[in-house]
Short mmCIF file of C-alpha atoms and ligand atoms in Angstrom, two decimals:
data_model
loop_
_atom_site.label_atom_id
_atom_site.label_comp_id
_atom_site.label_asym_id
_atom_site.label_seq_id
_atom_site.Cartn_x
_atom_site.Cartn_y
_atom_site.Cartn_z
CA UNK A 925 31.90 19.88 9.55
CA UNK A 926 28.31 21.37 8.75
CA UNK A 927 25.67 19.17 7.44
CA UNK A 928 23.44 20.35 4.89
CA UNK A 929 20.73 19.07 7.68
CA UNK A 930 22.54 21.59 10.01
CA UNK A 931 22.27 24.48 7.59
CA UNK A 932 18.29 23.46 7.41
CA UNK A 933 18.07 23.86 10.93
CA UNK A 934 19.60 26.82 11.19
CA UNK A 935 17.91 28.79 9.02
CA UNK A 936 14.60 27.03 10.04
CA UNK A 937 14.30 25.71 6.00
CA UNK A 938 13.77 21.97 5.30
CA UNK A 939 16.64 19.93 3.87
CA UNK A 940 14.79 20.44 0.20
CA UNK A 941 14.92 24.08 0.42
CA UNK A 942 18.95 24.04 1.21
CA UNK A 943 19.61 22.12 -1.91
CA UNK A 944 17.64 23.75 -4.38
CA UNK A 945 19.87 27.02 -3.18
CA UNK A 946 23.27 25.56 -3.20
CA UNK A 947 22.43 23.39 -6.33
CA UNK A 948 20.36 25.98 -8.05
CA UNK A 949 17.59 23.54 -8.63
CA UNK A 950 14.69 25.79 -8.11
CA UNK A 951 13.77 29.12 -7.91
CA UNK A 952 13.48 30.05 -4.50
CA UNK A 953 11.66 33.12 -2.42
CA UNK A 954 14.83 36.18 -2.02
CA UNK A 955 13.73 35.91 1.39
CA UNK A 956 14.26 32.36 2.07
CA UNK A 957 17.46 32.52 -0.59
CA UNK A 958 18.62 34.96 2.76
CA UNK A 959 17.95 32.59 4.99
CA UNK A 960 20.23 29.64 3.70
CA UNK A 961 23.28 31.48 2.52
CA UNK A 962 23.02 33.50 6.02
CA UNK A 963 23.46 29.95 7.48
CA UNK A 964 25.79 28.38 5.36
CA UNK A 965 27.82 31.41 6.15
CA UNK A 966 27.53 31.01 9.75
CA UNK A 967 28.08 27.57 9.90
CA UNK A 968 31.16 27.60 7.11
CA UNK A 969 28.83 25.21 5.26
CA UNK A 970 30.64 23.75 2.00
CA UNK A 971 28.46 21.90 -0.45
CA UNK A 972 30.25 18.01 -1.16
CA UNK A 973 32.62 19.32 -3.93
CA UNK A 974 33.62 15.48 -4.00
CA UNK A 975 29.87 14.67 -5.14
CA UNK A 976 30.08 17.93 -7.82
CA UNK A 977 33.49 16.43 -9.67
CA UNK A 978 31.44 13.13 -10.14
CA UNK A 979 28.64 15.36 -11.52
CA UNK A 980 30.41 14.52 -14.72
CA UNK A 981 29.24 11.13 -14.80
CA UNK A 982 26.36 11.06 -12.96
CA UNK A 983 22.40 12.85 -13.28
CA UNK A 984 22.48 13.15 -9.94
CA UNK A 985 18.59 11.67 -9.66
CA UNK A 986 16.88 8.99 -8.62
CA UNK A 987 13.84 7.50 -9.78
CA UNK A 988 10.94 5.81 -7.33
CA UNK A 989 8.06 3.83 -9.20
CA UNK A 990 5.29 3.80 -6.27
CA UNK A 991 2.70 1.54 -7.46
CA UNK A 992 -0.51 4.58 -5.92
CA UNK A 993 0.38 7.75 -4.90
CA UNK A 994 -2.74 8.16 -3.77
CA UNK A 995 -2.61 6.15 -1.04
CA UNK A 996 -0.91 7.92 2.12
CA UNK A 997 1.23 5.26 2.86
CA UNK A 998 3.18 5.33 -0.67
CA UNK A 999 2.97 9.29 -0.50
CA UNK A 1000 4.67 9.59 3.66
CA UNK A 1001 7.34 6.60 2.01
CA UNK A 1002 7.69 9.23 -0.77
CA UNK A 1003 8.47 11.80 1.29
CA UNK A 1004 11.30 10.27 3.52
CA UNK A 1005 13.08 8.89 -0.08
CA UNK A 1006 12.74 12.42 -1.22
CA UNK A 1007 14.55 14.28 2.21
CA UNK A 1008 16.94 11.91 2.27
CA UNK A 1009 18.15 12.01 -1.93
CA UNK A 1010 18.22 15.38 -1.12
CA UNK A 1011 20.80 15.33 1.74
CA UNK A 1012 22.93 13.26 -0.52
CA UNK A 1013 22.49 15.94 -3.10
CA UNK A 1014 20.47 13.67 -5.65
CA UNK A 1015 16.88 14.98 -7.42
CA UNK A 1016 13.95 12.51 -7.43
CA UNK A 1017 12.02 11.36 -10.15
CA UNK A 1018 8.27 9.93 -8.84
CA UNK A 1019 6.52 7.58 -11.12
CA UNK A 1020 2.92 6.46 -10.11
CA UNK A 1021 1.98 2.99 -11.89
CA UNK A 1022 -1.77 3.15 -10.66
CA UNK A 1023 -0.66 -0.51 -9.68
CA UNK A 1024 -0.97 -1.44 -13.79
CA UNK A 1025 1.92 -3.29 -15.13
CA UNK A 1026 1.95 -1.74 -18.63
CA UNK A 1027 2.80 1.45 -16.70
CA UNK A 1028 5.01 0.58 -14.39
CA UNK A 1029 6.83 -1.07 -17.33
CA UNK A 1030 6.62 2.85 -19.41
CA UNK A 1031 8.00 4.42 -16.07
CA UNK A 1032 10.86 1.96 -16.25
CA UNK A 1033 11.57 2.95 -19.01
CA UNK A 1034 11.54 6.23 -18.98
CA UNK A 1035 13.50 6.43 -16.41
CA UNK A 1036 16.03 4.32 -18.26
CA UNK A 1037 15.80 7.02 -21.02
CA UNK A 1038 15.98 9.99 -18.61
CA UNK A 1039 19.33 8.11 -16.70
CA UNK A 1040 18.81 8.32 -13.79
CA UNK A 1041 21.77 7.20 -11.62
CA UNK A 1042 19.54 4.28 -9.74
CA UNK A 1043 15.40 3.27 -8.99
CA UNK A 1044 14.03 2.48 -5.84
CA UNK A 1045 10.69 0.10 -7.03
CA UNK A 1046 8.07 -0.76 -5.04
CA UNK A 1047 6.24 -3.10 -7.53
CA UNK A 1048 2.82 -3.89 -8.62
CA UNK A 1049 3.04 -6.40 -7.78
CA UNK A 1050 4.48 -10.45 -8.89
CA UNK A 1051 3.54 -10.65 -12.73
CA UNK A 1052 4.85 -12.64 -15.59
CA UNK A 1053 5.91 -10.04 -17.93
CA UNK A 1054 8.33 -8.66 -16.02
CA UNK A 1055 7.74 -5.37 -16.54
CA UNK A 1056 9.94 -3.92 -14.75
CA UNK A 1057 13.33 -5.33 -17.15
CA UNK A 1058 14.22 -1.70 -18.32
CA UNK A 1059 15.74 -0.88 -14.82
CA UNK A 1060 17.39 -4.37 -14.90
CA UNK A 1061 20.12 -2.33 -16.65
CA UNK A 1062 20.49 0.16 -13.92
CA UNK A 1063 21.27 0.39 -10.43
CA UNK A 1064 18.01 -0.53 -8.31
CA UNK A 1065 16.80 -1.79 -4.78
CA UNK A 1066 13.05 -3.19 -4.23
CA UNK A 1067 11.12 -1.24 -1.27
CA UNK A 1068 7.98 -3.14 0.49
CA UNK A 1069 7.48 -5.45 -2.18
CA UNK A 1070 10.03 -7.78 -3.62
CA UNK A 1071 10.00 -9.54 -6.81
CA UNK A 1072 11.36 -12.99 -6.67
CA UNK A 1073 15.06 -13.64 -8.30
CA UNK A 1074 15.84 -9.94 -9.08
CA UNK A 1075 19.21 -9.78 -8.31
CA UNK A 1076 19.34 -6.91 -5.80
CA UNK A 1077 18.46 -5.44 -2.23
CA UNK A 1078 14.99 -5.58 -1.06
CA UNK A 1079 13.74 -3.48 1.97
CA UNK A 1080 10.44 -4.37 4.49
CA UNK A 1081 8.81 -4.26 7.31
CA UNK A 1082 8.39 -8.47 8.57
CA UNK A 1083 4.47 -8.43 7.57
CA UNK A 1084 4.58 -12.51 9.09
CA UNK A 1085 5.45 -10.84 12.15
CA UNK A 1086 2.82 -7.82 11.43
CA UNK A 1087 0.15 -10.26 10.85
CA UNK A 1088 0.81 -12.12 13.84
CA UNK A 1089 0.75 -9.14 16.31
CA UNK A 1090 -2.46 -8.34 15.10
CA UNK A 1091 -4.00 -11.90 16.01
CA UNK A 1092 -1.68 -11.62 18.78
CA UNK A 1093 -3.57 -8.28 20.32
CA UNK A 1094 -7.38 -9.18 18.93
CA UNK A 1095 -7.04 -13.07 20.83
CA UNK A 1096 -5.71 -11.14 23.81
CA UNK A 1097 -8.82 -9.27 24.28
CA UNK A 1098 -10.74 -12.62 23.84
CA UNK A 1099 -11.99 -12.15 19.97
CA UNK A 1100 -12.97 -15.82 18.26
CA UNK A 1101 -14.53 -15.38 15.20
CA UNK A 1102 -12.72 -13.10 12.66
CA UNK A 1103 -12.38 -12.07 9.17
CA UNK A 1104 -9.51 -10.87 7.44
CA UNK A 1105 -9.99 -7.98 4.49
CA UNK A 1106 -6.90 -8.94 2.34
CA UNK A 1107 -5.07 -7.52 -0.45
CA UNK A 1108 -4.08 -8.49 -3.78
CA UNK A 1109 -3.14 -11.87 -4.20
CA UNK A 1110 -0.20 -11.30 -6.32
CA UNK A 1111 1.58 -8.86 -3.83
CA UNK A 1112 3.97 -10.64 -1.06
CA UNK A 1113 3.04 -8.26 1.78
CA UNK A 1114 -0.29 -9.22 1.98
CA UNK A 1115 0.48 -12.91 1.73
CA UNK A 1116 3.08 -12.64 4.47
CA UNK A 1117 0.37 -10.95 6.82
CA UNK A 1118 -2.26 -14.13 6.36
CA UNK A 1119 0.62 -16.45 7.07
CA UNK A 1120 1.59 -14.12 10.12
CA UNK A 1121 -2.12 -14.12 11.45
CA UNK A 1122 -2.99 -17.89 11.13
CA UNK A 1123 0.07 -18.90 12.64
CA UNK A 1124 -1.32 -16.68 15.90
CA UNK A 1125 -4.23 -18.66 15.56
CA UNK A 1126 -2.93 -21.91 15.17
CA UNK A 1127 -0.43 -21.68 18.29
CA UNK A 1128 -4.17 -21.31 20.46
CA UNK A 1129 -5.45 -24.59 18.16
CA UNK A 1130 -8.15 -22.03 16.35
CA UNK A 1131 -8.07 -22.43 12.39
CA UNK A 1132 -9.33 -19.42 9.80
CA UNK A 1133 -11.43 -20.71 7.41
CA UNK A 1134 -11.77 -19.48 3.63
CA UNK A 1135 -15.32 -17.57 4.08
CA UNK A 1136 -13.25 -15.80 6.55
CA UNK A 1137 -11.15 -14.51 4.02
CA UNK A 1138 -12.71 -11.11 1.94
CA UNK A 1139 -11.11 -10.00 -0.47
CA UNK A 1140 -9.74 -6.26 -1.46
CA UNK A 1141 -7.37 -4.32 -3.15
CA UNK A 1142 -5.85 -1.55 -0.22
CA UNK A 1143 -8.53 0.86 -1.68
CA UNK A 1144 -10.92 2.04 1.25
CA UNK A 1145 -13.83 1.48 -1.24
CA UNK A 1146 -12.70 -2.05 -1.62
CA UNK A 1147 -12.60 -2.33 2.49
CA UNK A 1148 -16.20 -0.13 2.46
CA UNK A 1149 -17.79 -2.99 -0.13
CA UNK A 1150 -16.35 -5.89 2.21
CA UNK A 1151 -17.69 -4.34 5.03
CA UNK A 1152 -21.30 -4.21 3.30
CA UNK A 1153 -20.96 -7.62 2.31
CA UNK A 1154 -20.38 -8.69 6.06
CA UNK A 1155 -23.57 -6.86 6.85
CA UNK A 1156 -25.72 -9.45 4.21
CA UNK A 1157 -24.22 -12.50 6.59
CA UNK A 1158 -26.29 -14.03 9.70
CA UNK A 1159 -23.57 -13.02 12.13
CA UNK A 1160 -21.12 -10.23 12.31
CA UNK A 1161 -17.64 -11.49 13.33
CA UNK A 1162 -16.53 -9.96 16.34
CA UNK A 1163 -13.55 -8.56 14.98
CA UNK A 1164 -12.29 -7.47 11.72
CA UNK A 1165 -8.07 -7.07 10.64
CA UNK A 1166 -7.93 -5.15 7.28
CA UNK A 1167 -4.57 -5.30 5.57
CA UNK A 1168 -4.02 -1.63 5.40
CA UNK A 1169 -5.77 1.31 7.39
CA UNK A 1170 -7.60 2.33 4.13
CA UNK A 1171 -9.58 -0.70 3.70
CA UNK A 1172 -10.51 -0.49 7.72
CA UNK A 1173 -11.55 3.16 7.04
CA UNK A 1174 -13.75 1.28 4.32
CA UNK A 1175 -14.99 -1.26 6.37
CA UNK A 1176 -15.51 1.00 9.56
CA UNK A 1177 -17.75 3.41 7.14
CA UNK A 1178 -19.83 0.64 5.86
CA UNK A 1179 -20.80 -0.84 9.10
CA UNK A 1180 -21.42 2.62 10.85
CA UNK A 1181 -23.56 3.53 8.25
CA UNK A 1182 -25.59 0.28 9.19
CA UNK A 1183 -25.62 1.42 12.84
CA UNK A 1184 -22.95 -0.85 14.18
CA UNK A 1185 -20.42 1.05 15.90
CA UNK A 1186 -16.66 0.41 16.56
CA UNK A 1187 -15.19 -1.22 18.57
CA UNK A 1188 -18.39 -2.46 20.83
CA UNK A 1189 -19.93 -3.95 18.34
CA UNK A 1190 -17.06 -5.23 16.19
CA UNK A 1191 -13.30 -4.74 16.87
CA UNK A 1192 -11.44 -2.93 13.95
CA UNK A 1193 -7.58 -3.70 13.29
CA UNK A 1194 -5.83 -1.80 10.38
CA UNK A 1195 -1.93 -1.93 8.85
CA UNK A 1196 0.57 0.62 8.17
CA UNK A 1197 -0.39 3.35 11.00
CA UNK A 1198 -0.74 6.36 8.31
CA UNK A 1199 -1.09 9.45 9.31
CA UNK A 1200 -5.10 9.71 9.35
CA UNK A 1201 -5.63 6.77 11.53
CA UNK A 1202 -4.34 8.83 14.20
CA UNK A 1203 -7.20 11.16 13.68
CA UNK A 1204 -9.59 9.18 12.00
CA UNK A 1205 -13.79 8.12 14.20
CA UNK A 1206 -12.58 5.93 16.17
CA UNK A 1207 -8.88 6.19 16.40
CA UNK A 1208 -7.77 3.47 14.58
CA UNK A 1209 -5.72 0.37 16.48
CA UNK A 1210 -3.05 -0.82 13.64
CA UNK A 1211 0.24 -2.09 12.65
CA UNK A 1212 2.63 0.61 12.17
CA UNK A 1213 5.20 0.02 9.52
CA UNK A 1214 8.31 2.50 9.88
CA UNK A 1215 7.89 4.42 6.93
CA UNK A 1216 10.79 6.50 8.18
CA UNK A 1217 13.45 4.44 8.55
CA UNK A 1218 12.39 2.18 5.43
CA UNK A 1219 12.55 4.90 3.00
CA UNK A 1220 16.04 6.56 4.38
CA UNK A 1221 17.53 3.02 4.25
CA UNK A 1222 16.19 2.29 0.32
CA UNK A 1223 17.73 5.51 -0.58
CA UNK A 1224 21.42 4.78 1.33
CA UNK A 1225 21.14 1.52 -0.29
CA UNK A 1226 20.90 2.38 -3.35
CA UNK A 1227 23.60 4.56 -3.30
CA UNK A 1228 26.07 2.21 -1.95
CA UNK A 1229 24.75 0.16 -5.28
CA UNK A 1230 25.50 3.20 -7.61
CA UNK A 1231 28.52 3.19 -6.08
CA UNK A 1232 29.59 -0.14 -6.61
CA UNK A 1233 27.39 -2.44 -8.85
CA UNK A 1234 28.78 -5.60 -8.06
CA UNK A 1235 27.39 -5.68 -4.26
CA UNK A 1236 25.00 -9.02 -3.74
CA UNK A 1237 21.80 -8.98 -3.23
CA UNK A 1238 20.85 -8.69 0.31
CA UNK A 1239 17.16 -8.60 1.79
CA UNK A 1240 16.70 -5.74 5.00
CA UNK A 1241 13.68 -6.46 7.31
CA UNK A 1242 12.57 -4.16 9.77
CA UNK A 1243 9.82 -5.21 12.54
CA UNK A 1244 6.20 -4.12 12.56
CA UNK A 1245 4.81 -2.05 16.29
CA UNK A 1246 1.28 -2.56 17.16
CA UNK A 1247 -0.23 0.96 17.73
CA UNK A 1248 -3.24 0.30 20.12
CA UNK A 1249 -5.55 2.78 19.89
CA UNK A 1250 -9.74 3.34 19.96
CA UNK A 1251 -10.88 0.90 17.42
CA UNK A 1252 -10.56 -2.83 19.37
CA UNK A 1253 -11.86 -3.58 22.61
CA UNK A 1254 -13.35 -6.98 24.42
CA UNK A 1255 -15.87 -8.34 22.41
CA UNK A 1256 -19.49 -7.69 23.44
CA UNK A 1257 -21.38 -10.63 25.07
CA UNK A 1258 -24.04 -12.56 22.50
O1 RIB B 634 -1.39 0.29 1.91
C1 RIB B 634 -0.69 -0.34 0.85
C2 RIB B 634 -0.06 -1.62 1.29
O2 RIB B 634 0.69 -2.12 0.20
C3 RIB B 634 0.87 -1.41 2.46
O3 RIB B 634 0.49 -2.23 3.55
C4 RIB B 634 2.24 -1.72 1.94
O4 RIB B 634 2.93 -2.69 2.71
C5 RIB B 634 2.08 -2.11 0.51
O5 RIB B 634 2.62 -3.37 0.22
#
């Protein structure tokens, strides 16, 4: 039986496009209005009429509380969630909480209020006032970052095993003395990573000391002021692993600017593989995190939880790839 992926395909639309013409969503060009229903002729596409007799009793929407849509690797996540509620016929809702608790706690609920059928959260992070307890009383799953105790699914990439690729690659090509531009303390991701990394160290007997710890907040001008700050010590490190690609866009900036360039002067190891680093002076050498596959599972999770609401809470992990590309290399003799 025809997909509603098949009818994108044939009519060259994206899956969007095919629901806001069968479920009348949006107003769409006549032309590309043509298009679909051509195709869903052709292919004797039928909507799910199951999912339209529970329209009763559901909204049919989700809601996603991304804690910076800014950031490219909360807006490609974004994307993926928003494809796939589509194919199951479901709208999507997407909060921004500027990682600020008092908002994320307003989103919450406000989506609450709006009803949606279920909330995919990826938080702001571990805080005390639990700001997210308006969804409590809903359907959710946690994406990327989970919140201790919250009875429910959470979905990630294994940042332990992120971190430690990226000592993994950066010893491999000889590198010694390193610093690490972390994120926010209070956010398990970036904890997992420094755990990862100093375990790769301590398996070759080498130990990371505090000063070798900066710290930043995944903004690139947090990685840009680290990377300044570097420039004020005696001695550069010979290589650098920033938590997210943003904050080694920062850091790369800051040191170029100073006349050191990348990697032959200092190596240059980022996290999440967006879609910039792939295009970004030099190339940038990273963790990739499957955005993909992360966001697609959070939304058939959460379904199978709308579905039934008794379902345990189970935690998903999927595994980091290094992505080696222009910004590490041997480190230059002294
Ligand atoms: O870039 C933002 C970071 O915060 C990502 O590494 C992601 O894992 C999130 O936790």
């Amino acid at each position: 039986m025809a997909t509603i992926r098949d009818v994108a395909e044939r009519a060259g639309v994206s899956v969007t496009s095919v629901s806001h013409v069968v479920n009348k969503s949006r107003i769409v060009t006549p032309e590309l209005r043509e298009k679909v229903l051509s195709a869903m002729k052709e292919l004797n596409y039928r909507p799910n009429l199951m999912a339209r007799s529970l329209r009763r009793k559901h909204s049919f929407t989700l809601g996603l509380i991304l804690p910076d849509i800014t950031n490219p690797y909360f807006a490609e996540i974004a994307r993926h969630i928003e494809d796939a509620s589509f194919e199951h016929g479901y709208s999507l809702i997407i909060c921004n909480s500027d990682q600020d608790f008092s908002l994320e706690s307003r989103y919450a609920q406000v989506l609450a209020d709006k009803q949606v059928d279920g909330t995919i959260l990826v938080s702001a992070g571990v805080n005390p006032s639990n700001s997210v307890a308006p969804i409590l009383s809903m359907p959710f799953i946690m994406l990327d970052r989970e919140l201790p105790q919250l009875p429910t699914d959470s979905i990630q990439s294994d940042n332990f095993q992120g971190g430690f690729l990226a000592a993994s690659h950066l010893l491999s090509l000889n590198h010694r003395d390193f610093v690490c531009i972390v994120g926010p303390k209070n956010i398990h991701p970036s904890y997992n990573r420094l755990e990862g990394f100093r375990k790769a160290l301590a398996e070759e007997g080498l130990h990371l000391d505090e000063s070798a710890l900066l710290q930043g907040d995944f903004s690139s001008e947090s990685g840009y002021r680290q990377g300044k700050a570097l420039l004020e010590r005696n001695q550069l490190p010979t290589a650098i692993f920033a938590f997210n690609d943003l904050m080694a866009f920062g850091a790369i900036t800051a040191l170029a600017e100073h006349g050191i360039s990348v990697p032959e002067e200092v190596s240059v190891i980022g996290y999440d593989d967006i879609n910039q680093s792939s295009y970004f002076s030099p190339r940038l050498t990273t963790v990739a995190q499957p955005h993909h596959e992360m966001g697609k599972m959070a939304v058939e999770k959460l379904l199978e939880r709308i579905a039934d609401k008794d379902l345990p809470g189970r935690t998903f992990h999927f595994s980091p790839r290094l992505v080696l590309r222009n910004s590490t290399d041997l480190p230059r003799s002294r």
